Amino acid sequence: MAGRKQFDVDEALRRAMHVFWRWGYSEASIDRLTEGTGLGRSSLYGTFGDKSALFRKSLQQYAQTYHPQYDQALSGPHSSPSAVVAAYLQVTLNRIADPAVPDGCLLTVSAAQFPALDAEGQAAVREMIDGLRAMLEQALVAAGAGEHEAEEWALCALATNKSLAVLSRAGFSGEDLATVAAGAARIPG
């Protein structure tokens, strides 16, 4: 039937997300995206729009996949702010250890290439990071942290999350990453 997609749009988006995750926005060429998704240029453009639009949809897919895991881990109850940080970073370690996905974190790779993104892409990256920070702050307050402490610890936990993603891309072992996460979880006490 004319006009009907002959491919799984959700699967193509998941594959595009992996291309951006592996290569970053700058290096995710249209050739890499067509190869990674298995789609021709016309199908890619016709379904998702330009590269920037496909990137934003990939970010949304990433958030829909991973942010509920963070939300669940942070929902508590937690015995202390340290337990909140540990739960948050465990989600990160689990994602990093998953052999079905690229090393690191799509959000971290995207933040590192922030100047290459258009204004909408930059806003999407920043909104996702700010959303994670707000989730952390709320969970830390619920676990007994003061408001100012929660702000500081959330920022430190977020920075540790991003550092874990970078270290994983550089080939650090799971044991090394777990050591970093455990150290960060001890900071709030």
XYZ file of C-alpha atoms in Angstrom:
189
model
C 0.000 0.000 0.000
C 1.430 3.406 -0.972
C 2.567 5.618 1.898
C 2.832 2.760 4.367
C 6.182 2.322 6.137
C 7.950 -0.878 5.177
C 10.092 -0.865 8.314
C 9.742 -0.672 12.089
C 9.992 3.043 12.912
C 10.694 2.420 16.604
C 13.530 0.022 15.793
C 15.001 2.475 13.295
C 14.890 5.197 15.965
C 16.558 2.892 18.511
C 19.318 2.188 16.002
C 19.744 5.882 15.219
C 19.991 6.556 18.959
C 22.854 4.044 19.113
C 24.640 5.781 16.236
C 24.454 9.148 18.010
C 25.435 7.454 21.280
C 28.492 5.809 19.742
C 29.693 8.632 17.507
C 28.210 11.790 18.978
C 26.280 14.318 16.952
C 29.283 15.646 15.038
C 30.514 12.264 13.825
C 27.086 10.730 13.234
C 27.136 11.376 9.505
C 24.135 10.666 7.323
C 26.101 7.723 5.906
C 26.598 6.316 9.414
C 22.939 6.913 10.216
C 21.716 5.162 7.058
C 24.094 2.264 7.666
C 23.149 2.047 11.346
C 19.402 2.190 10.767
C 19.361 0.183 7.551
C 17.311 2.931 5.924
C 17.968 4.859 2.751
C 18.373 8.615 2.917
C 14.869 9.293 1.631
C 13.291 6.978 4.225
C 15.433 8.497 6.962
C 14.566 12.081 6.013
C 10.937 11.275 5.204
C 10.359 9.609 8.557
C 12.452 11.652 10.953
C 13.268 14.933 9.223
C 16.789 16.309 9.154
C 19.739 15.124 11.252
C 18.970 17.585 14.034
C 15.360 16.414 14.316
C 16.493 12.780 14.335
C 18.995 13.610 17.076
C 16.296 15.215 19.252
C 14.010 12.215 18.716
C 16.922 9.947 19.664
C 17.438 11.957 22.863
C 13.734 11.581 23.668
C 13.996 7.835 23.080
C 17.014 7.708 25.386
C 15.164 9.604 28.119
C 12.087 7.386 27.758
C 14.311 4.325 28.118
C 16.609 5.344 30.981
C 15.007 8.126 33.006
C 12.258 5.850 34.377
C 15.043 3.624 35.717
C 16.543 6.609 37.539
C 13.105 7.646 38.757
C 12.440 4.175 40.144
C 15.856 3.986 41.835
C 15.349 7.401 43.421
C 11.774 6.807 44.548
C 12.999 5.331 47.823
C 12.551 5.245 50.607
C 16.256 5.660 51.238
C 17.929 5.488 54.613
C 20.337 8.345 53.883
C 21.537 10.740 51.201
C 24.403 8.294 50.558
C 21.869 5.603 49.727
C 20.233 7.959 47.211
C 23.544 8.622 45.458
C 24.398 4.908 45.481
C 21.011 3.987 43.955
C 21.354 6.664 41.273
C 24.862 5.631 40.305
C 23.926 1.941 40.271
C 21.523 2.652 37.404
C 24.440 4.260 35.568
C 26.718 1.290 36.249
C 24.027 -1.116 35.045
C 23.601 0.806 31.788
C 27.347 0.978 31.240
C 27.673 -2.779 31.831
C 24.958 -3.586 29.278
C 26.726 -5.121 26.251
C 23.728 -4.335 24.019
C 24.378 -0.584 24.092
C 27.378 1.597 23.236
C 29.855 2.595 25.929
C 29.167 5.725 27.896
C 25.997 7.759 27.773
C 24.211 9.516 24.923
C 23.490 12.509 27.128
C 27.135 12.823 28.168
C 28.408 12.518 24.591
C 25.859 15.141 23.554
C 26.837 17.528 26.348
C 30.487 17.187 25.321
C 29.517 18.260 21.792
C 27.197 21.027 22.940
C 28.609 23.702 20.572
C 27.892 21.478 17.547
C 24.195 21.237 18.394
C 21.581 23.679 17.185
C 19.626 25.698 19.763
C 16.853 23.092 19.991
C 19.364 20.291 20.515
C 21.192 22.293 23.170
C 17.923 23.035 24.950
C 16.940 19.348 24.885
C 20.287 18.252 26.354
C 20.174 20.893 29.073
C 16.546 20.106 29.929
C 17.375 16.412 30.361
C 20.374 17.164 32.582
C 18.360 19.628 34.658
C 15.591 17.033 34.999
C 18.007 14.456 36.387
C 19.404 17.018 38.800
C 15.918 17.905 40.038
C 15.093 14.203 40.534
C 18.247 13.802 42.593
C 17.591 16.896 44.703
C 14.068 15.734 45.556
C 15.256 12.260 46.520
C 18.089 13.670 48.646
C 15.713 15.967 50.532
C 13.330 13.043 51.058
C 16.274 11.073 52.536
C 17.009 13.800 55.070
C 19.374 16.203 53.337
C 18.891 19.918 53.803
C 17.970 21.911 50.730
C 21.456 23.381 50.241
C 23.127 20.008 50.850
C 20.754 18.356 48.392
C 21.671 20.896 45.702
C 25.396 20.304 46.207
C 25.149 16.504 46.421
C 22.885 16.314 43.390
C 25.386 18.278 41.331
C 28.253 16.063 42.536
C 26.289 12.869 41.813
C 25.376 14.184 38.367
C 29.035 15.025 37.668
C 30.061 11.558 38.842
C 27.458 10.021 36.531
C 28.915 11.905 33.570
C 32.471 11.016 34.639
C 31.565 7.328 34.782
C 30.306 7.546 31.209
C 33.545 9.163 30.026
C 35.725 6.676 31.902
C 33.763 3.745 30.461
C 34.387 5.037 26.934
C 38.087 5.223 27.782
C 38.083 1.535 28.672
C 38.136 1.661 32.465
C 36.998 -1.609 34.008
C 33.653 -2.173 35.667
C 35.557 -2.600 38.928
C 37.178 0.826 38.529
C 33.819 2.401 37.748
C 32.223 0.748 40.778
C 35.056 2.144 42.926
C 34.332 5.666 41.668
C 30.596 5.239 42.297
C 31.163 3.876 45.800
C 33.465 6.770 46.635
C 30.926 9.285 45.421
C 28.177 7.627 47.437
C 30.255 7.968 50.607
C 30.712 11.735 50.223
C 27.280 12.774 51.573
C 27.745 10.562 54.635
